CSV table of C-alpha atoms in Angstrom, one decimal:
chain,number,residue,atom,x,y,z
W,1,MET,CA,-3.5,37.6,-16.1
W,2,PRO,CA,-0.5,38.6,-18.8
W,3,GLU,CA,-0.9,38.4,-22.3
W,4,LEU,CA,2.2,36.6,-22.9
W,5,ALA,CA,1.3,34.1,-20.0
W,6,ALA,CA,0.4,31.4,-23.0
W,7,LYS,CA,3.8,32.1,-25.4
W,8,ASN,CA,5.5,31.9,-21.5
W,9,PRO,CA,4.1,29.2,-19.7
W,10,ILE,CA,3.9,29.0,-16.1
W,11,ARG,CA,5.9,25.8,-15.3
W,12,ILE,CA,4.0,22.9,-12.7
W,13,ALA,CA,5.2,20.3,-11.8
W,14,VAL,CA,3.7,17.9,-10.3
W,15,VAL,CA,5.2,14.8,-8.2
W,16,THR,CA,3.9,11.6,-7.7
W,17,GLY,CA,4.3,8.9,-5.7
W,18,SER,CA,2.3,6.0,-5.4
W,19,ARG,CA,-0.6,4.6,-7.4
W,20,ALA,CA,-2.7,6.2,-4.7
W,21,ASP,CA,-2.1,9.3,-5.3
W,22,TYR,CA,-1.9,9.5,-9.5
W,23,GLY,CA,-5.6,8.2,-9.1
W,24,LEU,CA,-6.3,11.4,-6.9
W,25,LEU,CA,-3.9,13.7,-9.2
W,26,TYR,CA,-5.1,12.3,-12.5
W,27,SER,CA,-7.4,14.9,-13.5
W,28,VAL,CA,-5.8,17.6,-12.1
W,29,MET,CA,-2.4,16.3,-13.8
W,30,ARG,CA,-4.6,16.6,-17.0
W,31,ALA,CA,-6.7,19.5,-16.9
W,32,ILE,CA,-3.1,21.2,-16.3
W,33,ASP,CA,-1.7,19.4,-19.4
W,34,ASN,CA,-4.7,20.8,-21.1
W,35,GLU,CA,-4.1,24.6,-20.0
W,36,PRO,CA,-2.3,26.7,-22.8
W,37,LEU,CA,-1.0,28.8,-19.6
W,38,PHE,CA,1.2,26.0,-18.0
W,39,GLU,CA,3.3,23.8,-19.1
W,40,LEU,CA,3.3,19.9,-17.0
W,41,GLN,CA,6.3,18.5,-15.8
W,42,THR,CA,5.7,14.9,-14.5
W,43,VAL,CA,8.0,14.0,-11.5
W,44,ILE,CA,7.7,10.7,-10.2
W,45,THR,CA,9.5,8.9,-7.2
W,46,GLY,CA,8.2,6.2,-4.2
W,47,MET,CA,6.4,2.9,-5.0
W,48,HIS,CA,6.0,4.0,-8.7
W,49,LEU,CA,9.7,3.1,-9.4
W,50,SER,CA,10.1,-0.2,-7.6
W,51,ALA,CA,8.6,-3.1,-9.7
W,52,GLU,CA,8.0,-4.8,-6.3
W,53,PHE,CA,5.1,-2.2,-5.9
W,54,GLY,CA,4.5,-3.0,-9.4
W,55,ASP,CA,6.5,-0.2,-11.5
W,56,THR,CA,3.4,1.9,-11.9
W,57,TYR,CA,4.9,4.1,-13.6
W,58,LYS,CA,4.3,2.8,-16.3
W,59,THR,CA,0.6,3.5,-16.1
W,60,ILE,CA,1.7,7.2,-15.7
W,61,ALA,CA,3.1,6.8,-19.0
W,62,ALA,CA,0.2,4.8,-21.0
W,63,ASP,CA,-1.9,7.4,-20.0
W,64,GLY,CA,-0.1,9.7,-22.5
W,65,PHE,CA,1.9,11.7,-19.4
W,66,ASP,CA,5.5,12.8,-20.7
W,67,ILE,CA,7.7,11.6,-17.0
W,68,ASN,CA,10.2,14.5,-16.8
W,69,ALA,CA,12.0,13.6,-13.9
W,70,ARG,CA,12.3,10.2,-11.6
W,71,VAL,CA,13.6,10.7,-8.5
W,72,ASP,CA,14.5,7.0,-6.6
W,73,CYS,CA,14.4,7.0,-3.0
W,74,LEU,CA,13.2,4.0,-1.7
W,75,LEU,CA,15.2,1.5,0.1
W,76,SER,CA,14.2,-2.3,-0.1
W,77,GLY,CA,13.9,-2.2,4.1
W,78,ASP,CA,10.5,-2.5,6.1
W,79,SER,CA,11.9,-0.2,9.0
W,80,PRO,CA,11.2,3.1,10.3
W,81,VAL,CA,15.4,3.4,9.8
W,82,ALA,CA,14.6,2.4,6.2
W,83,THR,CA,11.8,5.2,5.8
W,84,ALA,CA,14.0,7.9,7.4
W,85,LYS,CA,16.9,7.3,4.7
W,86,SER,CA,14.1,7.0,1.9
W,87,MET,CA,13.2,10.5,2.7
W,88,GLY,CA,17.0,12.2,2.9
W,89,LEU,CA,17.9,10.3,-0.7
W,90,GLY,CA,14.3,12.0,-1.5
W,91,VAL,CA,15.5,14.9,-0.9
W,92,ILE,CA,19.0,14.7,-2.4
W,93,GLY,CA,16.7,13.6,-5.8
W,94,PHE,CA,14.2,16.4,-5.6
W,95,ALA,CA,17.3,19.0,-4.9
W,96,GLU,CA,18.9,17.8,-8.3
W,97,ALA,CA,15.3,17.1,-10.2
W,98,LEU,CA,14.1,20.4,-8.9
W,99,ARG,CA,17.8,22.5,-10.6
W,100,SER,CA,17.3,20.5,-13.2
W,101,LEU,CA,13.4,21.2,-14.2
W,102,SER,CA,13.1,24.7,-12.7
W,103,PRO,CA,9.3,24.9,-12.0
W,104,ASN,CA,7.5,27.9,-11.4
W,105,MET,CA,5.6,25.9,-9.1
W,106,LEU,CA,5.3,22.6,-7.3
W,107,LEU,CA,2.4,20.7,-7.0
W,108,VAL,CA,1.7,18.0,-4.5
W,109,LEU,CA,-1.2,15.8,-2.6
W,110,GLY,CA,-1.1,14.3,0.6
W,111,ASP,CA,0.8,13.7,3.4
W,112,ARG,CA,3.4,10.7,2.4
W,113,PHE,CA,7.1,10.8,3.7
W,114,GLU,CA,8.4,11.2,-0.6
W,115,ILE,CA,5.9,14.1,-0.9
W,116,PHE,CA,7.4,15.8,2.4
W,117,ALA,CA,10.6,15.8,1.0
W,118,ALA,CA,9.7,17.2,-2.3
W,119,VAL,CA,8.0,19.8,-0.1
W,120,GLN,CA,10.8,20.8,1.7
W,121,THR,CA,13.3,20.8,-1.0
W,122,ALA,CA,11.0,23.1,-3.0
W,123,LEU,CA,11.0,25.5,-0.2
W,124,ILE,CA,14.6,25.6,0.4
W,125,LEU,CA,14.7,26.5,-3.6
W,126,ASN,CA,12.5,28.9,-3.3
W,127,ILE,CA,9.7,27.7,-5.0
W,128,PRO,CA,6.1,28.0,-4.4
W,129,VAL,CA,3.8,24.8,-3.7
W,130,ALA,CA,0.1,24.2,-3.9
W,131,HIS,CA,-0.9,21.1,-1.5
W,132,ILE,CA,-4.4,19.6,-2.0
W,133,ALA,CA,-5.8,17.8,1.1
W,134,GLY,CA,-4.3,19.3,4.1
W,135,GLY,CA,-6.1,20.1,7.1
W,136,ASP,CA,-7.1,16.1,7.0
W,137,THR,CA,-6.9,14.9,10.5
W,138,THR,CA,-5.2,11.0,11.0
W,139,GLU,CA,-4.3,10.4,14.4
W,140,GLY,CA,-3.1,6.8,14.1
W,141,ALA,CA,-0.4,7.4,11.5
W,142,TYR,CA,2.6,10.1,11.5
W,143,ASP,CA,1.3,10.9,8.0
W,144,GLU,CA,-0.7,13.4,10.6
W,145,SER,CA,2.5,15.5,11.5
W,146,LEU,CA,3.7,15.3,7.6
W,147,ARG,CA,0.6,16.7,6.5
W,148,HIS,CA,0.7,19.6,8.7
W,149,SER,CA,4.1,20.4,8.1
W,150,ILE,CA,3.6,20.1,4.1
W,151,THR,CA,0.8,23.3,5.0
W,152,LYS,CA,3.2,25.3,7.3
W,153,MET,CA,5.6,24.6,3.7
W,154,ALA,CA,2.8,25.2,1.3
W,155,HIS,CA,1.4,28.8,-0.3
W,156,LEU,CA,-1.7,27.9,-2.2
W,157,HIS,CA,-3.8,24.8,-0.1
W,158,PHE,CA,-6.9,22.8,-2.1
W,159,ALA,CA,-8.4,21.1,1.4
W,160,THR,CA,-11.1,18.5,0.2
W,161,ASN,CA,-13.9,19.6,2.9
W,162,GLU,CA,-14.9,22.7,5.1
W,163,GLN,CA,-13.5,21.2,8.2
W,164,ALA,CA,-10.0,20.6,6.9
W,165,ALA,CA,-9.7,24.1,4.9
W,166,GLN,CA,-10.5,25.7,8.8
W,167,ARG,CA,-7.9,23.6,10.5
W,168,ILE,CA,-5.3,25.0,7.5
W,169,GLN,CA,-6.7,28.6,9.1
W,170,GLN,CA,-5.8,27.5,12.4
W,171,LEU,CA,-2.5,27.0,11.7
W,172,GLY,CA,-1.8,30.3,10.2
W,173,GLU,CA,-2.7,30.0,6.4
W,174,ASN,CA,-3.7,33.3,4.7
W,175,PRO,CA,-7.7,32.3,4.2
W,176,LYS,CA,-7.3,33.8,0.9
W,177,HIS,CA,-5.2,31.4,0.2
W,178,VAL,CA,-7.2,28.3,1.3
W,179,PHE,CA,-9.9,27.1,-0.8
W,180,ASN,CA,-12.4,24.1,0.0
W,181,VAL,CA,-12.5,22.1,-3.6
W,182,GLY,CA,-13.4,18.9,-2.5
W,183,SER,CA,-11.3,15.6,-3.3
W,184,PRO,CA,-10.0,15.5,-7.2
W,185,GLY,CA,-10.0,11.5,-7.0
W,186,ILE,CA,-14.4,12.1,-7.0
W,187,ASP,CA,-13.6,13.6,-10.1
W,188,LEU,CA,-11.9,10.7,-12.1
W,189,ILE,CA,-14.6,8.0,-10.5
W,190,VAL,CA,-17.1,9.9,-12.5
W,191,GLN,CA,-15.7,10.3,-15.1
W,192,THR,CA,-14.5,6.7,-15.6
W,193,PRO,CA,-16.8,4.0,-17.5
W,194,LEU,CA,-16.7,1.0,-14.5
W,195,LEU,CA,-17.0,-2.9,-15.3
W,196,SER,CA,-19.3,-4.9,-14.7
W,197,LYS,CA,-18.4,-7.5,-11.8
W,198,LEU,CA,-18.3,-9.9,-14.9
W,199,GLN,CA,-16.1,-8.2,-16.6
W,200,LEU,CA,-13.8,-7.3,-13.4
W,201,ALA,CA,-13.5,-10.9,-13.1
W,202,GLU,CA,-11.9,-11.7,-16.7
W,203,ARG,CA,-10.2,-9.1,-16.4
W,204,LEU,CA,-8.8,-10.3,-13.0
W,205,ASN,CA,-8.5,-13.8,-14.8
W,206,THR,CA,-10.5,-15.6,-12.2
W,207,LYS,CA,-13.9,-16.3,-10.8
W,208,LEU,CA,-16.2,-14.1,-8.4
W,209,CYS,CA,-18.6,-15.5,-5.6
W,210,GLU,CA,-21.8,-13.8,-5.5
W,211,LYS,CA,-20.3,-12.3,-2.3
W,212,LEU,CA,-17.2,-10.1,-2.7
W,213,PHE,CA,-15.2,-8.2,-0.4
W,214,LEU,CA,-12.3,-5.8,-1.0
W,215,VAL,CA,-9.2,-5.4,1.1
W,216,THR,CA,-6.3,-3.4,1.7
W,217,PHE,CA,-5.0,-3.0,4.6
W,218,HIS,CA,-1.9,-0.4,5.6
W,219,PRO,CA,0.7,-0.5,8.3
W,220,THR,CA,-0.6,1.9,11.4
W,221,THR,CA,2.9,3.7,11.9
W,222,LEU,CA,1.7,4.7,15.6
W,223,ASP,CA,0.4,1.8,16.7
W,224,ALA,CA,2.6,-0.6,18.8
W,225,THR,CA,0.5,-3.7,18.1
W,226,ASP,CA,2.8,-5.8,15.6
W,227,VAL,CA,1.8,-6.1,11.8
W,228,GLU,CA,1.1,-10.2,12.6
W,229,GLN,CA,-0.9,-9.7,15.2
W,230,GLN,CA,-3.0,-7.5,13.5
W,231,CYS,CA,-3.0,-9.4,10.0
W,232,HIS,CA,-4.4,-12.6,12.4
W,233,GLU,CA,-7.5,-10.7,13.8
W,234,LEU,CA,-8.1,-9.8,10.4
W,235,THR,CA,-7.8,-12.3,8.7
W,236,GLY,CA,-9.7,-14.8,11.2
W,237,ALA,CA,-12.6,-12.3,10.5
W,238,LEU,CA,-12.1,-13.3,7.1
W,239,ASP,CA,-12.0,-16.8,7.0
W,240,HIS,CA,-15.9,-16.6,8.9
W,241,TYR,CA,-17.0,-15.9,5.5
W,242,ARG,CA,-14.7,-17.9,3.2
W,243,HIS,CA,-16.9,-20.5,1.7
W,244,ASP,CA,-19.5,-17.9,0.2
W,245,CYS,CA,-17.4,-14.9,-0.6
W,246,SER,CA,-14.5,-13.7,-2.8
W,247,VAL,CA,-11.5,-11.8,-1.2
W,248,LEU,CA,-9.6,-9.5,-3.5
W,249,ILE,CA,-6.6,-7.6,-1.4
W,250,THR,CA,-4.4,-5.5,-2.8
W,251,LYS,CA,-1.1,-5.1,-1.5
W,252,ALA,CA,0.0,-2.3,1.6
W,253,ASN,CA,1.7,0.4,0.9
W,254,ALA,CA,5.9,1.1,1.2
W,255,ASP,CA,5.7,2.7,5.0
W,256,ALA,CA,7.6,0.4,7.7
W,257,GLY,CA,5.6,-2.9,8.1
W,258,GLY,CA,4.0,-2.7,4.8
W,259,ARG,CA,6.1,-5.3,3.5
W,260,ARG,CA,5.7,-7.8,6.5
W,261,ILE,CA,2.0,-7.2,6.0
W,262,ASN,CA,1.7,-8.0,2.2
W,263,GLN,CA,4.0,-11.5,3.2
W,264,LEU,CA,1.4,-12.6,5.5
W,265,LEU,CA,-1.3,-11.6,3.0
W,266,ALA,CA,0.6,-13.8,0.6
W,267,ASP,CA,0.8,-16.7,2.8
W,268,TYR,CA,-3.3,-16.2,3.9
W,269,ILE,CA,-4.4,-16.6,0.3
W,270,SER,CA,-2.0,-18.9,-0.8
W,271,GLN,CA,-3.6,-21.5,1.8
W,272,ARG,CA,-7.2,-20.1,0.8
W,273,LYS,CA,-9.8,-20.8,-2.4
W,274,ASN,CA,-11.8,-17.6,-3.8
W,275,THR,CA,-8.7,-15.2,-2.6
W,276,MET,CA,-6.5,-12.9,-4.7
W,277,ILE,CA,-3.8,-10.2,-3.8
W,278,VAL,CA,-3.1,-7.7,-6.8
W,279,THR,CA,-0.1,-5.4,-6.5
W,280,SER,CA,-2.1,-2.9,-8.3
W,281,MET,CA,-4.7,-2.9,-10.2
W,282,GLY,CA,-5.4,0.7,-12.7
W,283,GLN,CA,-8.0,3.2,-11.7
W,284,GLN,CA,-10.6,1.5,-13.9
W,285,LEU,CA,-10.7,-1.6,-11.9
W,286,TYR,CA,-9.7,-0.8,-8.3
W,287,TYR,CA,-13.2,1.9,-9.0
W,288,SER,CA,-14.8,-0.9,-10.8
W,289,ALA,CA,-13.8,-3.2,-8.2
W,290,ILE,CA,-15.2,-0.9,-5.4
W,291,ALA,CA,-18.2,-0.7,-7.5
W,292,ALA,CA,-18.6,-4.3,-7.2
W,293,ALA,CA,-17.9,-4.9,-3.6
W,294,ASP,CA,-20.2,-5.9,-0.9
W,295,VAL,CA,-17.9,-4.2,1.5
W,296,VAL,CA,-14.5,-2.8,1.2
W,297,ILE,CA,-12.1,-3.4,4.4
W,298,GLY,CA,-9.5,-2.3,5.8
W,299,ASN,CA,-7.6,1.5,6.5
W,300,SER,CA,-7.7,2.7,3.7
W,301,SER,CA,-8.2,6.9,2.5
W,302,SER,CA,-10.2,5.3,-0.2
W,303,GLY,CA,-13.0,3.3,2.3
W,304,LEU,CA,-13.8,6.7,2.9
W,305,TYR,CA,-12.7,9.1,-0.1
W,306,GLU,CA,-14.0,7.4,-2.9
W,307,ALA,CA,-16.1,4.1,-1.7
W,308,PRO,CA,-19.3,6.3,-0.9
W,309,THR,CA,-18.9,7.8,-4.1
W,310,LEU,CA,-19.4,4.0,-5.4
W,311,LYS,CA,-22.1,3.5,-3.0
W,312,THR,CA,-20.0,0.5,-1.1
W,313,PRO,CA,-19.9,0.6,2.4
W,314,THR,CA,-16.6,0.6,4.3
W,315,VAL,CA,-15.1,-1.4,7.4
W,316,ASN,CA,-12.8,1.1,8.8
W,317,ILE,CA,-10.4,-0.7,11.2
W,318,GLY,CA,-8.2,0.3,14.1
W,319,ASP,CA,-6.9,4.1,13.8
W,320,ARG,CA,-5.5,5.3,10.8
W,321,GLN,CA,-7.8,6.9,10.1
W,322,LYS,CA,-9.3,8.4,13.4
W,323,GLY,CA,-10.4,12.0,13.0
W,324,ARG,CA,-11.2,11.7,9.2
W,325,LEU,CA,-14.6,13.3,7.9
W,326,ARG,CA,-16.3,10.4,7.2
W,327,ALA,CA,-19.6,9.2,5.5
W,328,HIS,CA,-22.5,7.3,6.8
W,329,SER,CA,-21.3,4.5,4.8
W,330,VAL,CA,-18.1,3.8,7.4
W,331,VAL,CA,-18.4,1.4,9.7
W,332,ASP,CA,-15.4,2.2,12.5
W,333,CYS,CA,-14.1,-1.5,14.4
W,334,GLY,CA,-10.6,-2.2,16.5
W,335,ILE,CA,-8.5,-4.4,15.1
W,336,ASP,CA,-9.9,-7.4,17.0
W,337,LYS,CA,-12.0,-10.5,14.5
W,338,GLU,CA,-15.3,-10.2,17.0
W,339,GLN,CA,-15.4,-6.4,16.3
W,340,ILE,CA,-14.8,-6.8,12.7
W,341,LEU,CA,-16.7,-9.6,12.0
W,342,ASN,CA,-19.9,-7.3,14.0
W,343,ALA,CA,-18.6,-4.0,11.3
W,344,ILE,CA,-18.8,-6.5,8.0
W,345,GLU,CA,-22.0,-7.7,9.3
W,346,ILE,CA,-23.2,-4.5,9.5
W,347,ALA,CA,-22.0,-2.8,6.9
W,348,LEU,CA,-23.7,-6.2,4.9
W,349,LYS,CA,-27.0,-4.5,5.7
W,350,MET,CA,-26.6,-0.6,4.7
W,351,ASP,CA,-28.8,0.6,1.9
W,352,CYS,CA,-25.8,3.4,0.5
W,353,GLU,CA,-27.7,4.9,-2.8
W,354,ASP,CA,-28.7,7.7,-0.7
W,355,ILE,CA,-25.2,8.5,0.8
W,356,VAL,CA,-23.7,11.6,0.2
W,357,ASN,CA,-19.9,11.6,-0.1
W,358,PRO,CA,-18.8,14.5,2.1
W,359,TYR,CA,-15.6,15.3,-0.2
W,360,GLY,CA,-17.2,16.6,-3.3
W,361,ASP,CA,-19.0,15.9,-6.3
W,362,GLY,CA,-16.9,15.7,-8.8
W,363,HIS,CA,-15.7,19.1,-9.9
W,364,ALA,CA,-12.4,19.6,-8.0
W,365,SER,CA,-9.7,19.6,-10.6
W,366,GLU,CA,-12.0,22.9,-12.3
W,367,LYS,CA,-12.2,24.6,-9.1
W,368,ILE,CA,-7.8,23.9,-8.5
W,369,MET,CA,-7.9,25.0,-11.8
W,370,THR,CA,-9.9,28.3,-11.4
W,371,THR,CA,-7.5,29.6,-8.8
W,372,LEU,CA,-4.4,27.9,-10.2
W,373,ARG,CA,-5.0,30.0,-13.5
W,374,GLU,CA,-5.4,33.4,-11.5
W,375,PHE,CA,-2.1,32.7,-10.3
W,376,ALA,CA,-0.6,32.5,-13.9
W,377,ASP,CA,1.8,34.9,-13.6
W,378,LYS,CA,5.4,34.7,-11.8
W,379,ASN,CA,5.5,37.9,-9.7
W,380,ARG,CA,2.5,36.8,-8.5
W,381,LEU,CA,3.8,33.6,-7.6
W,382,ASN,CA,7.0,34.4,-6.2
W,383,GLY,CA,5.2,36.9,-4.0
W,384,LEU,CA,3.7,34.1,-2.3
W,385,LEU,CA,6.8,33.2,-1.1
W,386,LYS,CA,6.9,35.5,2.0
W,387,LYS,CA,4.2,34.1,4.2
W,388,HIS,CA,2.6,36.0,7.1
W,389,PHE,CA,1.3,33.9,10.4
W,390,TYR,CA,-2.6,34.8,10.0
W,391,GLY,CA,-3.2,34.7,13.8
W,392,LEU,CA,-7.0,34.6,15.1
W,393,THR,CA,-7.3,38.2,15.6
W,394,ASP,CA,-5.9,39.1,11.5
W,395,GLY,CA,-8.3,40.6,10.2
W,396,LYS,CA,-10.8,41.2,12.8
């Protein structure tokens, strides 16, 4: 590590596009910001910049992070064509942002289309990419293809579990650049003071029944079933508990069909007591809601990544998370009212106190920082750009 590193810090641009990836990135961003070897550059995009999805960039600013660039690419349409056009706008916006910031490294998490746009831009601009949460599988969404494509354009890989790390190597990545660190989202969970159920109700300005369901349902981009039918099956199952259970719904994302899901669920709660829908809760409220809930229901990755750490069972609906590693507290079911009801009943009887989360123990950001410090040298970073396809017989 060069002696002048602190005087000439490595500029790391971190891209965040939604409330979801920001919660997972927060601990890493904070660690980078506190490290003299690095200069954090925060680039916001996607749903963060949309009033429809809560203008969640304000949360990032309130947390004390400087926002160094904004890439506004999200169109208001709810179709695959609108998503594809948003990706194109993202590439244009990231080209300008990255030219202006001139980072030494781009750090991203996950598999959303705006992250894909950022990474392909960095590829053309010869900016090394560090990718968190590659190697997972989700067979029900095109995120699967985006994720593996990002892996091939990235240079340092921070997998959340050993299976994912092995898949990254299967894609031809150098094992010396693949690290199993766990999910950094768990870091924030263990660092966050949780609210009691009563405090949660007060913050949400509502009354909560003794039983509470937390629901998040996103579009399944490779599922031919229309979202109206999917929502009908889900709400039909929730109606079974309408007399003695509160239902707290968080809005779907901006993928094709997401706005329609939000409209359908908003129509549903307008006719039901003990139900509410929120655009964005912030991390403390969201983690507190998971902890207070009797069951997390839907198809969000947080049901697999975060709920097990908070000892709450998950009913995972449909194929959106198919193939992803899961704890024993996750109950899978189809998008069918009776299957959902059966899964909820199984989940309600679970004792999750001894559940082990396969995505780590809350020290991922420390492990990521250890590796980033090893590459706190511009020559070493640039040396990552020329990649060798690590074949099955290499190193033997």
